[in-house]
mmCIF file of C-alpha atoms in Angstrom:
data_model
loop_
_atom_site.group_PDB
_atom_site.id
_atom_site.type_symbol
_atom_site.label_atom_id
_atom_site.label_comp_id
_atom_site.label_asym_id
_atom_site.label_seq_id
_atom_site.Cartn_x
_atom_site.Cartn_y
_atom_site.Cartn_z
ATOM 1 C CA MET A 193 115.348 92.729 111.964
ATOM 2 C CA ARG A 194 114.331 91.057 115.054
ATOM 3 C CA ARG A 195 110.966 91.614 116.013
ATOM 4 C CA TRP A 196 108.758 90.722 119.385
ATOM 5 C CA GLY A 197 104.778 91.000 120.678
ATOM 6 C CA ILE A 198 101.932 89.593 121.603
ATOM 7 C CA ARG A 199 99.451 87.152 119.507
ATOM 8 C CA LYS A 200 96.365 85.496 120.285
ATOM 9 C CA GLY A 201 97.591 85.937 124.394
ATOM 10 C CA LYS A 202 100.882 84.531 123.967
ATOM 11 C CA ALA A 203 104.379 86.008 123.531
ATOM 12 C CA TYR A 204 106.563 85.922 120.326
ATOM 13 C CA GLU A 205 109.972 86.826 118.785
ATOM 14 C CA GLU A 206 110.866 86.321 115.579
ATOM 15 C CA VAL A 207 113.691 87.110 112.616
ATOM 16 C CA VAL A 208 112.697 88.681 109.453
ATOM 17 C CA HIS A 209 115.237 88.819 106.658
ATOM 18 C CA GLY A 210 114.824 91.592 103.427
ATOM 19 C CA ILE A 211 116.080 92.377 100.157
ATOM 20 C CA THR A 212 116.995 95.859 98.966
ATOM 21 C CA SER A 213 118.196 97.276 95.975
ATOM 22 C CA LEU A 214 119.566 99.990 97.591
ATOM 23 C CA PRO A 215 123.503 100.168 97.419
ATOM 24 C CA PRO A 216 125.500 99.346 100.664
ATOM 25 C CA GLU A 217 126.206 103.028 101.507
ATOM 26 C CA LYS A 218 122.669 103.850 101.927
ATOM 27 C CA ALA A 219 121.280 100.776 103.415
ATOM 28 C CA ASP A 220 122.572 101.315 107.100
ATOM 29 C CA ALA A 221 120.382 99.513 109.729
ATOM 30 C CA LYS A 222 119.145 103.039 110.923
ATOM 31 C CA ARG A 223 117.617 103.745 107.206
ATOM 32 C CA LEU A 224 116.537 100.245 106.431
ATOM 33 C CA LEU A 225 114.094 100.285 109.643
ATOM 34 C CA GLY A 226 112.967 103.727 108.778
ATOM 35 C CA LEU A 227 111.602 102.199 105.577
ATOM 36 C CA VAL A 228 110.843 99.331 107.002
ATOM 37 C CA ARG A 229 108.624 101.310 109.875
ATOM 38 C CA GLU A 230 107.262 103.599 106.927
ATOM 39 C CA HIS A 231 105.945 100.808 105.075
ATOM 40 C CA TRP A 232 103.779 99.541 108.005
ATOM 41 C CA ARG A 233 102.631 102.830 108.786
ATOM 42 C CA ILE A 234 101.197 103.058 105.729
ATOM 43 C CA GLU A 235 99.847 99.855 105.610
ATOM 44 C CA ASN A 236 98.177 100.253 109.421
ATOM 45 C CA ARG A 237 96.672 103.503 108.414
ATOM 46 C CA LEU A 238 95.551 103.029 104.692
ATOM 47 C CA HIS A 239 95.034 99.027 104.175
ATOM 48 C CA TYR A 240 93.747 97.941 107.076
ATOM 49 C CA VAL A 241 91.116 100.850 107.011
ATOM 50 C CA ARG A 242 90.147 99.919 103.660
ATOM 51 C CA ASP A 243 90.521 95.959 104.415
ATOM 52 C CA VAL A 244 88.595 95.729 107.549
ATOM 53 C CA THR A 245 87.004 98.614 108.503
ATOM 54 C CA LEU A 246 85.451 99.152 105.090
ATOM 55 C CA GLY A 247 85.226 95.568 104.165
ATOM 56 C CA GLU A 248 86.967 95.658 100.600
ATOM 57 C CA ASP A 249 88.318 92.289 100.996
ATOM 58 C CA ALA A 250 85.073 90.672 101.989
ATOM 59 C CA CYS A 251 83.486 92.816 98.684
ATOM 60 C CA PRO A 252 82.065 90.238 96.185
ATOM 61 C CA VAL A 253 82.186 92.884 93.284
ATOM 62 C CA ARG A 254 84.872 91.250 90.983
ATOM 63 C CA ARG A 255 83.567 92.311 87.026
ATOM 64 C CA GLY A 256 84.617 95.339 85.219
ATOM 65 C CA SER A 257 85.656 98.371 86.374
ATOM 66 C CA ALA A 258 83.338 98.276 89.041
ATOM 67 C CA PRO A 259 86.487 97.082 91.636
ATOM 68 C CA GLN A 260 88.573 99.805 91.019
ATOM 69 C CA VAL A 261 85.793 102.622 91.172
ATOM 70 C CA LEU A 262 84.669 101.029 94.453
ATOM 71 C CA ALA A 263 88.529 101.075 95.529
ATOM 72 C CA ALA A 264 88.751 104.909 94.366
ATOM 73 C CA LEU A 265 85.378 105.525 96.138
ATOM 74 C CA ARG A 266 86.714 104.157 99.439
ATOM 75 C CA ASN A 267 89.802 106.215 98.890
ATOM 76 C CA VAL A 268 87.305 109.134 99.181
ATOM 77 C CA GLY A 269 86.174 108.325 102.315
ATOM 78 C CA VAL A 270 89.102 107.433 104.340
ATOM 79 C CA HIS A 271 90.451 110.951 103.097
ATOM 80 C CA LEU A 272 86.918 112.571 104.302
ATOM 81 C CA LEU A 273 87.187 110.746 107.415
ATOM 82 C CA ALA A 274 90.743 112.249 108.207
ATOM 83 C CA GLN A 275 89.354 115.710 108.478
ATOM 84 C CA VAL A 276 86.897 114.303 111.460
ATOM 85 C CA ASP A 277 87.891 114.349 114.838
ATOM 86 C CA ALA A 278 87.209 110.718 116.302
ATOM 87 C CA ASP A 279 89.416 108.372 118.065
ATOM 88 C CA ASN A 280 88.857 106.051 114.986
ATOM 89 C CA HIS A 281 87.125 105.434 111.486
ATOM 90 C CA ALA A 282 84.646 102.650 112.796
ATOM 91 C CA ARG A 283 82.715 105.381 115.073
ATOM 92 C CA ALA A 284 83.314 108.446 112.775
ATOM 93 C CA ILE A 285 81.396 105.722 109.852
ATOM 94 C CA ARG A 286 78.608 104.953 112.933
ATOM 95 C CA ARG A 287 78.161 108.550 113.746
ATOM 96 C CA ARG A 288 77.824 109.735 110.192
ATOM 97 C CA ALA A 289 75.808 106.836 109.005
ATOM 98 C CA ALA A 290 73.177 107.686 112.359
ATOM 99 C CA ARG A 291 73.255 111.693 111.282
ATOM 100 C CA PHE A 292 73.163 112.380 108.047
ATOM 101 C CA HIS A 293 73.310 115.606 108.149
ATOM 102 C CA GLU A 294 76.733 115.344 109.183
ATOM 103 C CA ALA A 295 77.409 113.155 106.658
ATOM 104 C CA ILE A 296 76.279 115.575 104.328
ATOM 105 C CA ASP A 297 78.213 118.581 105.632
ATOM 106 C CA LEU A 298 81.401 116.512 105.829
ATOM 107 C CA LEU A 299 80.928 115.716 101.517
ATOM 108 C CA THR A 300 79.866 119.496 101.204
ATOM 109 C CA SER A 301 82.321 121.461 103.682
ATOM 110 C CA PRO A 302 85.544 123.192 101.669
ATOM 111 C CA VAL A 303 88.717 121.244 101.981
#
C-alpha cells in the first residue's frame, strides 16, 4: 500500500506491506484497503482517545487488577461521551469537569 501525507510540516510518501490470512479469492485490493481503513478508524477513534485524551499510556498504575479496572472505566467514559454533542472528547470532558451537574446528568440518563 502506498500512502502519503504531511508530518511535522514535511511531505512524505511511503510504501508499506502487509500479511493476511485471507485466501487469495477474498483478498482483492478493495477488500484489503477496506480492512486497513477499518483498523485505523478504530485506532484513531477509540485508542487515540484512550491513549491521548484520557492519558492511558501515561498512567502509572501497574499492579494487580487496577489497570484493567481503569481501562474499563475509560471505556465507559468514551461510550458516555459518544452521547454528547461535542466537537471532540477533550472539550466534552473539560465542559463536564466545569459543570458537575452535566456530568451527573450524563451518568444517570437512560441510554
